[in-house]
Tab-separated table of C-alpha atoms in Angstrom:
chain	number	residue	atom	x	y	z
A	99	UNK	CA	29.888	9.885	-7.373
A	100	UNK	CA	28.097	9.604	-10.424
A	101	UNK	CA	24.094	9.748	-10.475
A	102	UNK	CA	23.815	6.030	-10.400
A	103	UNK	CA	26.480	5.467	-7.365
A	104	UNK	CA	24.198	7.973	-5.880
A	105	UNK	CA	21.480	6.053	-6.392
A	106	UNK	CA	22.804	2.295	-5.385
A	107	UNK	CA	23.194	3.444	-1.819
A	108	UNK	CA	20.113	2.810	-0.919
A	109	UNK	CA	20.191	-0.958	-2.142
A	110	UNK	CA	23.725	-1.231	-0.529
A	111	UNK	CA	22.176	0.052	2.643
A	112	UNK	CA	19.086	-2.170	2.801
A	113	UNK	CA	21.200	-5.441	1.539
A	114	UNK	CA	23.058	-4.073	5.089
A	115	UNK	CA	19.779	-3.605	7.171
A	116	UNK	CA	18.782	-7.434	6.089
A	117	UNK	CA	21.859	-9.150	6.962
A	118	UNK	CA	21.909	-7.303	10.302
A	119	UNK	CA	17.958	-8.485	10.588
A	120	UNK	CA	19.401	-12.211	10.119
A	121	UNK	CA	22.723	-11.736	12.382
A	122	UNK	CA	19.468	-10.652	14.913
A	123	UNK	CA	17.800	-13.783	14.440
A	124	UNK	CA	21.174	-16.171	14.718
A	125	UNK	CA	22.053	-14.668	17.874
A	126	UNK	CA	18.246	-14.738	19.465
A	127	UNK	CA	19.095	-18.589	18.452
A	128	UNK	CA	21.799	-18.969	20.775
A	129	UNK	CA	20.466	-16.771	23.525
A	130	UNK	CA	17.265	-18.718	24.141
A	131	UNK	CA	19.103	-22.192	23.220
A	132	UNK	CA	19.038	-24.528	26.030
A	133	UNK	CA	20.491	-27.716	26.020
A	134	UNK	CA	20.238	-29.965	28.728
A	135	UNK	CA	22.708	-32.332	30.561
A	136	UNK	CA	21.412	-35.303	31.694
A	137	UNK	CA	25.046	-36.475	33.304
A	138	UNK	CA	25.471	-36.946	37.249
A	139	UNK	CA	28.577	-35.834	36.517
A	140	UNK	CA	29.428	-31.459	37.684
A	141	UNK	CA	30.566	-29.343	35.128
A	142	UNK	CA	31.317	-25.702	34.938
A	143	UNK	CA	28.874	-23.298	34.274
A	144	UNK	CA	30.073	-22.017	30.874
A	145	UNK	CA	26.782	-22.123	29.695
A	146	UNK	CA	25.392	-19.074	31.704
A	147	UNK	CA	28.691	-17.475	30.127
A	148	UNK	CA	27.683	-18.379	26.596
A	149	UNK	CA	24.011	-17.266	27.427
A	150	UNK	CA	25.082	-13.796	28.736
A	151	UNK	CA	27.334	-13.356	25.833
A	152	UNK	CA	24.610	-13.717	23.438
A	153	UNK	CA	22.867	-11.323	24.907
A	154	UNK	CA	25.544	-8.665	24.914
A	155	UNK	CA	25.852	-9.527	21.253
A	156	UNK	CA	22.542	-9.267	20.528
A	157	UNK	CA	22.188	-6.197	21.949
A	158	UNK	CA	25.155	-4.360	20.137
A	159	UNK	CA	23.477	-6.101	16.958
A	160	UNK	CA	19.767	-4.239	18.009
A	161	UNK	CA	21.803	-1.133	18.411
A	162	UNK	CA	23.199	-1.178	15.205
A	163	UNK	CA	20.282	-2.249	13.390
A	164	UNK	CA	18.277	0.497	14.462
A	165	UNK	CA	20.942	3.020	13.179
A	166	UNK	CA	21.324	1.493	9.847
A	167	UNK	CA	17.252	1.550	9.769
A	168	UNK	CA	17.541	4.839	10.765
A	169	UNK	CA	19.980	5.126	7.915
A	170	UNK	CA	17.928	3.774	5.464
A	171	UNK	CA	14.698	5.773	6.030
A	172	UNK	CA	16.749	9.050	5.760
A	173	UNK	CA	18.411	7.848	2.544
A	174	UNK	CA	15.169	6.392	1.034
A	175	UNK	CA	13.267	9.739	1.490
A	176	UNK	CA	17.099	11.423	-0.264
A	177	UNK	CA	17.122	8.989	-3.145
A	178	UNK	CA	13.135	9.714	-3.962
A	179	UNK	CA	13.730	13.550	-3.943
A	180	UNK	CA	16.660	13.468	-6.025
A	181	UNK	CA	14.209	10.769	-8.411
A	182	UNK	CA	11.456	13.600	-7.766
A	183	UNK	CA	13.340	16.176	-9.918
A	184	UNK	CA	13.199	14.369	-12.844
A	185	UNK	CA	9.459	15.434	-13.532
A	186	UNK	CA	8.304	12.410	-15.823
A	187	UNK	CA	6.487	10.105	-14.351
A	188	UNK	CA	7.406	7.344	-16.930
A	189	UNK	CA	11.072	8.209	-16.238
A	190	UNK	CA	10.959	8.463	-12.150
A	191	UNK	CA	8.351	4.941	-11.933
A	192	UNK	CA	11.690	3.545	-14.088
A	193	UNK	CA	14.435	4.755	-11.441
A	194	UNK	CA	12.253	3.883	-8.357
A	195	UNK	CA	11.716	0.356	-9.757
A	196	UNK	CA	15.351	0.230	-10.085
A	197	UNK	CA	16.769	1.488	-7.249
A	198	UNK	CA	13.570	1.872	-4.640
A	199	UNK	CA	12.622	-1.731	-5.741
A	200	UNK	CA	15.632	-3.658	-6.500
A	201	UNK	CA	14.097	-4.700	-9.984
A	202	UNK	CA	16.215	-5.558	-13.482
A	203	UNK	CA	15.472	-4.136	-16.041
A	204	UNK	CA	14.130	-7.063	-17.756
A	205	UNK	CA	11.598	-7.128	-14.983
A	206	UNK	CA	10.827	-3.213	-15.175
A	207	UNK	CA	10.070	-3.964	-19.515
A	208	UNK	CA	7.437	-6.505	-18.097
A	209	UNK	CA	5.823	-4.592	-15.634
A	210	UNK	CA	5.511	-1.475	-17.473
A	211	UNK	CA	4.817	-3.251	-20.405
A	212	UNK	CA	7.636	-2.021	-22.605
A	213	UNK	CA	10.601	-3.879	-24.930
A	214	UNK	CA	13.522	-4.262	-22.334
A	215	UNK	CA	15.715	-2.429	-24.877
A	216	UNK	CA	13.346	0.735	-24.662
A	217	UNK	CA	13.745	0.798	-20.928
A	218	UNK	CA	17.675	0.313	-20.931
A	219	UNK	CA	16.565	3.925	-22.946
A	220	UNK	CA	14.502	5.245	-20.682
A	221	UNK	CA	16.772	4.306	-17.613
A	222	UNK	CA	19.881	6.497	-19.359
A	223	UNK	CA	17.183	9.204	-19.997
A	224	UNK	CA	15.730	9.578	-16.502
A	225	UNK	CA	19.931	9.483	-15.119
A	226	UNK	CA	20.644	12.172	-17.467
A	227	UNK	CA	17.752	14.453	-16.502
A	228	UNK	CA	18.040	13.442	-12.680
A	229	UNK	CA	19.436	16.503	-10.236
A	230	UNK	CA	21.133	15.570	-7.237
A	231	UNK	CA	21.735	18.257	-4.201
A	232	UNK	CA	25.421	18.071	-4.150
A	233	UNK	CA	25.490	17.525	-0.261
A	234	UNK	CA	23.577	14.627	-0.733
A	235	UNK	CA	27.150	13.207	-1.891
A	236	UNK	CA	28.193	14.067	1.760
A	237	UNK	CA	26.362	11.173	3.354
A	238	UNK	CA	28.613	8.068	3.020
């Protein structure tokens, strides 16, 4: 695993948390959806079963979400520690913007008032100077 791949783990974990948050919202909507029936005809009780299934699935998604959030917090700490090994605030800022805040290199250039190509150079220099504890590679 390269340094860049290591840093990208945080963005991937964040996307997974976002996906689970959206899935949780869908299951909440299903569990709380009430569809009244106005006919006098008898019908089965499948609506209650669907609600129970939705509540059970919601519980599973919330458990998975909590686990992923815990992992995300740990990974954020580890990525930030790795970035801090550079020892140059400017280079560290470029990597934090890129891999923690999910900015593009063009956005970073605008934010830092630098030329795009200079930010590309700083990004490469930062990756080169960063050191990673080899135990971090065992996380995935």
